[in-house]
Short mmCIF file of C-alpha atoms in Angstrom, two decimals:
data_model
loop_
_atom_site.label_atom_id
_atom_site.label_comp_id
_atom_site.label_asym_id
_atom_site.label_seq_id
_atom_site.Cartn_x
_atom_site.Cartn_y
_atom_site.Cartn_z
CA UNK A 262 0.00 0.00 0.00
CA UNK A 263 1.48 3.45 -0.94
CA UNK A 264 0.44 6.34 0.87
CA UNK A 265 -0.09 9.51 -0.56
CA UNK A 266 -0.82 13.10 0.20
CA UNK A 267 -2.63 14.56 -2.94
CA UNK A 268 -4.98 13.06 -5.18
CA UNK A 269 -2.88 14.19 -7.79
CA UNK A 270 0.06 11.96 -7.53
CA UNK A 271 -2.40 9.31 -9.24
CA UNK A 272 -4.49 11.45 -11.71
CA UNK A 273 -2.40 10.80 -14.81
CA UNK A 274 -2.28 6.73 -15.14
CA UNK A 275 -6.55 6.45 -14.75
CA UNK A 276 -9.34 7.75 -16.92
CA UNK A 277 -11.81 6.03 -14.91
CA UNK A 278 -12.84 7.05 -11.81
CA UNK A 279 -15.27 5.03 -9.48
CA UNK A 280 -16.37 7.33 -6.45
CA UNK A 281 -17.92 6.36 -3.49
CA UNK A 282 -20.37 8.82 -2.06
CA UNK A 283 -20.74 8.66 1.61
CA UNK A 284 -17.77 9.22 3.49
CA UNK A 285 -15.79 10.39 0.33
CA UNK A 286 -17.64 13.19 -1.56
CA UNK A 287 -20.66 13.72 1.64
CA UNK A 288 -21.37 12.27 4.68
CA UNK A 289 -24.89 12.57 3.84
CA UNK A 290 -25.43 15.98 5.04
CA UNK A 291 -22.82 17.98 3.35
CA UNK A 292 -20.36 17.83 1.09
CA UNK A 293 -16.65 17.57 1.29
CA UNK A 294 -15.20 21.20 -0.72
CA UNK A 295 -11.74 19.14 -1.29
CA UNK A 296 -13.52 16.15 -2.72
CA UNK A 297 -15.54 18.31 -5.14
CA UNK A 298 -12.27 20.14 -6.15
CA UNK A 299 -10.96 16.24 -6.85
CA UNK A 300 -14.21 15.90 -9.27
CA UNK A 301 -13.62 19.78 -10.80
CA UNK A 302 -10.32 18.71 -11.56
CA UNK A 303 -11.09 15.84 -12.89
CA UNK A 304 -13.26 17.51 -15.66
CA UNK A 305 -10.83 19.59 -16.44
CA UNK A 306 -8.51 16.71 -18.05
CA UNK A 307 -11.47 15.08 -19.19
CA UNK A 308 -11.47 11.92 -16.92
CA UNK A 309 -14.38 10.09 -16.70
CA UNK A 310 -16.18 10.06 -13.26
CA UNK A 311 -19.02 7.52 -12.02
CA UNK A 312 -20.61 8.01 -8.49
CA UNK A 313 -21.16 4.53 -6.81
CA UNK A 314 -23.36 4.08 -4.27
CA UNK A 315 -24.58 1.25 -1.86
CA UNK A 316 -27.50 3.39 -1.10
CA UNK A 317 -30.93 0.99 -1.05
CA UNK A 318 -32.67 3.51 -3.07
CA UNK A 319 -32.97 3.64 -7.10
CA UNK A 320 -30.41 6.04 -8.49
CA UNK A 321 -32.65 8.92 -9.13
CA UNK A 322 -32.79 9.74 -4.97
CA UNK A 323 -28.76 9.97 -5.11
CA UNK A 324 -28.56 12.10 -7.86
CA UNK A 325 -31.57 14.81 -6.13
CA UNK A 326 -29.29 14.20 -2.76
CA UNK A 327 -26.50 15.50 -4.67
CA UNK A 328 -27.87 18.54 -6.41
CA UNK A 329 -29.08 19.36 -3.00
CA UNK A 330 -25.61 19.26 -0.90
CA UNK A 331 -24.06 21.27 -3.93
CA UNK A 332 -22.59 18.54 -6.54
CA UNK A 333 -23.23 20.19 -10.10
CA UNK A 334 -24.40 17.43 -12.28
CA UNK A 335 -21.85 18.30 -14.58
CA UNK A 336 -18.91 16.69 -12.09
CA UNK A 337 -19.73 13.16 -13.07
CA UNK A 338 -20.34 11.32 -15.87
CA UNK A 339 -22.73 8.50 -14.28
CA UNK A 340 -24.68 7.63 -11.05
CA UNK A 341 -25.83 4.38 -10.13
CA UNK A 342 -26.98 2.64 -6.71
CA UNK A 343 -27.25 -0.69 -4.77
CA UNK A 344 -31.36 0.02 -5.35
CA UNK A 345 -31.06 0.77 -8.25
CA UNK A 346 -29.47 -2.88 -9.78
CA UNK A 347 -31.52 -4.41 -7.22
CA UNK A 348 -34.75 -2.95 -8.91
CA UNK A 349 -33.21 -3.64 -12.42
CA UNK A 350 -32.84 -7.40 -11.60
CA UNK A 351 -35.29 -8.30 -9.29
CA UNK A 352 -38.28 -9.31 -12.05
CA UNK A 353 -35.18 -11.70 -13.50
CA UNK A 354 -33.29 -13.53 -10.31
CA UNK A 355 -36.99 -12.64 -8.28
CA UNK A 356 -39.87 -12.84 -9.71
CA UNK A 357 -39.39 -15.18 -12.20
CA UNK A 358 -37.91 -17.59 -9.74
CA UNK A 359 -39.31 -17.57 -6.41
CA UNK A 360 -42.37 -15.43 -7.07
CA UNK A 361 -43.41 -12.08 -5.75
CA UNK A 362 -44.69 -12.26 -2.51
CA UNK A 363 -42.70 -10.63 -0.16
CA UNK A 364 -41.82 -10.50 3.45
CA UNK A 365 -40.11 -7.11 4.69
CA UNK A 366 -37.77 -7.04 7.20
CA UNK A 367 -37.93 -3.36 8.85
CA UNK A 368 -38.63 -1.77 5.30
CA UNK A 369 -40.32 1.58 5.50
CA UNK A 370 -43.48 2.44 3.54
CA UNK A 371 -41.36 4.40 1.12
CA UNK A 372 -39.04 1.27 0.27
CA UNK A 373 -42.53 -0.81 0.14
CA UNK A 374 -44.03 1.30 -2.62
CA UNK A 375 -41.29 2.01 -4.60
CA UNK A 376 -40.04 -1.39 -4.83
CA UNK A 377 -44.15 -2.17 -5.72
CA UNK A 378 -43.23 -5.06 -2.90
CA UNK A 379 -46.51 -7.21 -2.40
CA UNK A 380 -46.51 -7.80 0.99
CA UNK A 381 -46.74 -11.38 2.85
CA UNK A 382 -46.31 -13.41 6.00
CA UNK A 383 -43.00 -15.18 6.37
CA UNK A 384 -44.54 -18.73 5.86
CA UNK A 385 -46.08 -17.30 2.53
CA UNK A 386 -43.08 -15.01 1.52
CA UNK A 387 -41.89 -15.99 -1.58
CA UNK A 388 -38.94 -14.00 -0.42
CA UNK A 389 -37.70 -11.56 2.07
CA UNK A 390 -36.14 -8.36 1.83
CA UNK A 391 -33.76 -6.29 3.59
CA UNK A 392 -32.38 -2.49 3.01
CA UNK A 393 -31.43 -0.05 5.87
CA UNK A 394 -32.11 -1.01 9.40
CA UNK A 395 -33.12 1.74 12.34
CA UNK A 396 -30.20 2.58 14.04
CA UNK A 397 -31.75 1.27 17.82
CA UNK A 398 -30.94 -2.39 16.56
CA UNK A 399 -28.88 -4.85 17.15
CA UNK A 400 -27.91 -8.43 14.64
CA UNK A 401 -29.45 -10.00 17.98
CA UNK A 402 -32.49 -8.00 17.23
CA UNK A 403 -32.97 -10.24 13.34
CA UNK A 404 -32.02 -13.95 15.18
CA UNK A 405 -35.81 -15.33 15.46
CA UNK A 406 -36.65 -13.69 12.00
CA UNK A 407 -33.52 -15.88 10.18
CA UNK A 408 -34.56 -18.58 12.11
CA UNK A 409 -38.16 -18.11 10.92
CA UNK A 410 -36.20 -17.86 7.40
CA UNK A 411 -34.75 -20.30 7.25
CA UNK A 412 -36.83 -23.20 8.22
CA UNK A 413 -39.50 -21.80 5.52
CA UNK A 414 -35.91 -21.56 2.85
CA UNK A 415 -36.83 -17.98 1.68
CA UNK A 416 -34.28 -16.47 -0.11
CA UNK A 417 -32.93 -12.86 1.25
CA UNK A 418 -32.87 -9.69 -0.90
CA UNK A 419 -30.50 -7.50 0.46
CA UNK A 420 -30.46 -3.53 -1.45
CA UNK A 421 -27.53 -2.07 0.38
CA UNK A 422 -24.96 -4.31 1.14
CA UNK A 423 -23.20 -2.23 3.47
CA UNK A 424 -22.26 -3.28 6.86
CA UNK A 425 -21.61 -0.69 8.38
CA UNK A 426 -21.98 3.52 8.05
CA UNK A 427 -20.11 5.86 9.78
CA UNK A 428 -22.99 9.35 10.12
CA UNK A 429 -22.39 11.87 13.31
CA UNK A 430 -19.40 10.29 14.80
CA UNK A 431 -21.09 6.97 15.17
CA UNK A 432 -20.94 4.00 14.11
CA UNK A 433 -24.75 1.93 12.75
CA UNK A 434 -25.55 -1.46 11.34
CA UNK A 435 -26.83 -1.97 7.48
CA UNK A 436 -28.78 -4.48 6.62
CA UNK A 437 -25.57 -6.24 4.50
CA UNK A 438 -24.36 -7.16 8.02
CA UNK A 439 -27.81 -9.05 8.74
CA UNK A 440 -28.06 -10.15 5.40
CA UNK A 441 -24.15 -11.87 5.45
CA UNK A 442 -25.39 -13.66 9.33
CA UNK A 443 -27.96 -15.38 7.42
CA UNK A 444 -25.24 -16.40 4.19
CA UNK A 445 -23.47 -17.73 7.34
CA UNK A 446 -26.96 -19.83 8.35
CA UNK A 447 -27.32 -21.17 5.11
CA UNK A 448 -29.93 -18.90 3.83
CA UNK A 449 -29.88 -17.51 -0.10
CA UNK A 450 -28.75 -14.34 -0.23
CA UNK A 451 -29.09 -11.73 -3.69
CA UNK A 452 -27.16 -8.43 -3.27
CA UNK A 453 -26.15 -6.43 -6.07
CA UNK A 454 -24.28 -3.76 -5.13
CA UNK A 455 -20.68 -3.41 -3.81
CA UNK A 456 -18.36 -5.37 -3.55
CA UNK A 457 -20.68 -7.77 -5.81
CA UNK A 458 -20.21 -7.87 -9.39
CA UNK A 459 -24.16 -6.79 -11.08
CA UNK A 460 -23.26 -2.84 -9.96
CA UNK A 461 -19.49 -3.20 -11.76
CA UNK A 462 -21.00 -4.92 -14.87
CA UNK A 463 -23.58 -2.29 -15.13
CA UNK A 464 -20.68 0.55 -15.04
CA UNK A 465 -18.39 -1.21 -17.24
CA UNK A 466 -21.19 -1.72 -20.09
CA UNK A 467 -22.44 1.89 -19.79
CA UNK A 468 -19.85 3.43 -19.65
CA UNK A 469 -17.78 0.70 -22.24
CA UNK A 470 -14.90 0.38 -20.07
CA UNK A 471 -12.47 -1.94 -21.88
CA UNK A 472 -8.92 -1.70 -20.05
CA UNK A 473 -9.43 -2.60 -16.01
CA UNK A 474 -5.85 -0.94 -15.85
CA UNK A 475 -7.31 2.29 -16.48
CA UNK A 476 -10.01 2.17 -13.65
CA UNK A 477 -9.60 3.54 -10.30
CA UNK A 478 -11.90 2.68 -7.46
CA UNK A 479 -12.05 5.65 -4.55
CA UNK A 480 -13.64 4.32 -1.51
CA UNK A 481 -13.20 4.47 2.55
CA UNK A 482 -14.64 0.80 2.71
CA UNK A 483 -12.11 -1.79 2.84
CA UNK A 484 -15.16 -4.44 3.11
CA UNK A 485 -17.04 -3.10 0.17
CA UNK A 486 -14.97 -0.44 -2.16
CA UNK A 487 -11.97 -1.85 -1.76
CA UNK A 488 -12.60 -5.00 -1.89
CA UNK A 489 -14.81 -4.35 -5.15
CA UNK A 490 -12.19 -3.37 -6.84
CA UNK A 491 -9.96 -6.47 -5.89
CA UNK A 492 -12.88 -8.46 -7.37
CA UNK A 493 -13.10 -6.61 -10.85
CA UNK A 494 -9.28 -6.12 -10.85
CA UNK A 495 -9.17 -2.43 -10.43
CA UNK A 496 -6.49 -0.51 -8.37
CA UNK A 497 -7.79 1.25 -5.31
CA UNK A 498 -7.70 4.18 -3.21
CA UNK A 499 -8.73 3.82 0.33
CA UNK A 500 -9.98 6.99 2.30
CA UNK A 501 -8.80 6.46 5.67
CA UNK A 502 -10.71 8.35 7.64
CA UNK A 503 -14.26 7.05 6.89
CA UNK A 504 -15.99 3.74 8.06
CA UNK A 505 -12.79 2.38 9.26
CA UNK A 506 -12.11 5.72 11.39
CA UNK A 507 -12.56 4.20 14.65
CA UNK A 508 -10.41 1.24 13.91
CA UNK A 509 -7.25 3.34 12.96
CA UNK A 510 -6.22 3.12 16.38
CA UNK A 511 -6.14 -0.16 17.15
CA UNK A 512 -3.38 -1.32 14.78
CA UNK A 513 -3.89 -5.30 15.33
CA UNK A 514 -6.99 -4.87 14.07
CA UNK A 515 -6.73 -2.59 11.08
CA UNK A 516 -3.40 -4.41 9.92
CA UNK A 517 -5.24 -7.57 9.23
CA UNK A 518 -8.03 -5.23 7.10
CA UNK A 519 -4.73 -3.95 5.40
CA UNK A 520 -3.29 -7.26 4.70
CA UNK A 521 -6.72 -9.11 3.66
CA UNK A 522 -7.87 -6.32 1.17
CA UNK A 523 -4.65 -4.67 0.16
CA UNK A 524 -5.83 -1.38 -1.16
CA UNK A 525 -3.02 0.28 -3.76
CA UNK A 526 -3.16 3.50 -2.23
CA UNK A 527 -4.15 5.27 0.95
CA UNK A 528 -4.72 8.85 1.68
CA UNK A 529 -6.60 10.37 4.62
CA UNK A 530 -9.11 12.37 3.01
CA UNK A 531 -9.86 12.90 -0.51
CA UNK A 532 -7.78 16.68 -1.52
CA UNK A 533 -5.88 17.44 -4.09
#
């Protein structure tokens, strides 16, 4: 891993860049003035610049979330989300499959309708789904529902693989944490976003990426962005001081993250 100090140092050898959102350009209140001066300059050479998001929502909520924290849409060349693949696909690995009748697991009314989820009991789910979780609970909190699950073998649709997010100086649970527990159980799991390969494929086929050489993931999740890239080949910048803030100081524990996922390049925070 080389550590850097300016985005710069790396500009030249990439004309794709792969941007995560939170904890990179936002932290889902307001945007970060050095990352946006990363995406102006950008532009300015002509580099092409994709925003990637594990956000459970289709693609079009991003982009009105970033108009509204000040990113111009004319600093990136694509948007796409976790939701959004997941709404893409689901008819195909879904529907067409299992069936449609769903059982949500701590979905809001918002997720319901715009997923068009037709709602069920667990013992008639046709499958359940999962997205962002309240940030009271625990993985304790989702045992007797996996349990439940699992002994009726409903697959799990998970829409933002995350783990983790790091908002206000804490840390919460996403639903990709409860959704890996019940990989663990046994239990059929779909995501489609990071680090899994339908949200890479969609980028790489819009936006006809040929060489992986010239691709550069930016991301402050060694779990997801990181480890992404590893998957699709890519080289990597990690963003230290993000989800993995808390664990900078205990170096046992971030040295194995370091080791496993082997990001190419490290810099704090995103500046030129």
């Amino acid at each position: 891993m080389i550590n850097i100090n300016s985005f710069n140092e790396i500009i030249k050898k990439y004309n794709f860049f792969l941007f995560d959102q939170w904890g990179v350009l936002h932290n889902g209140h307001k945007k970060f003035n050095d990352a946006e001066r990363c995406l102006i300059k950008l532009r300015e050479l002509k580099k092409k610049v994709i925003l990637i998001s594990n956000s459970s929502r289709p693609t079009k909520f991003s982009i009105s979330n970033l108009t509204k924290i000040g990113f111009k849409k004319s600093l990136y060349d694509y948007c796409i989300t976790s939701g959004q693949i997941t709404l893409n696909n689901i008819q195909k690995d879904i529907y067409s499959k299992y069936g449609d009748q769903c059982y949500p697991i701590k979905l809001s009314s918002e997720k319901i309708k715009y997923f068009d989820l037709k709602v069920s009991k667990i013992e008639n789910a046709d499958f359940a789904m999962i997205a962002d979780i309240p940030n009271n609970l625990s993985i304790i909190d989702f045992a007797n529902t996996l349990d439940k699950l699992l002994k009726h073998k409903v697959p799990l649709l998970c829409s933002n693989p995350d783990y983790l997010v790091y908002d206000n100086e804490k840390l919460s649970m996403c639903g990709g944490t409860v959704a890996q527990l019940y990989e663990d159980m046994g239990g059929v799991v779909y995501r489609y976003g990071k680090p899994f390969k339908p949200i890479y494929e969609d980028i790489k086929k819009i936006m006809k990426i040929k060489s992986n050489s010239k691709v550069l993931v930016i991301g402050d999740s060694l779990w997801h962005d990181i480890a992404g890239g590893n998957l699709m080949k890519f080289d990597s910048l990690w963003i230290k001081e993000g989800v993995h803030k808390p664990q900078l100081d205990k170096e046992n524990e971030i040295r194995g993250l370091i080791k496993k996922y082997n990001p190419k390049f490290a810099i704090n925070k995103l500046k030129l």
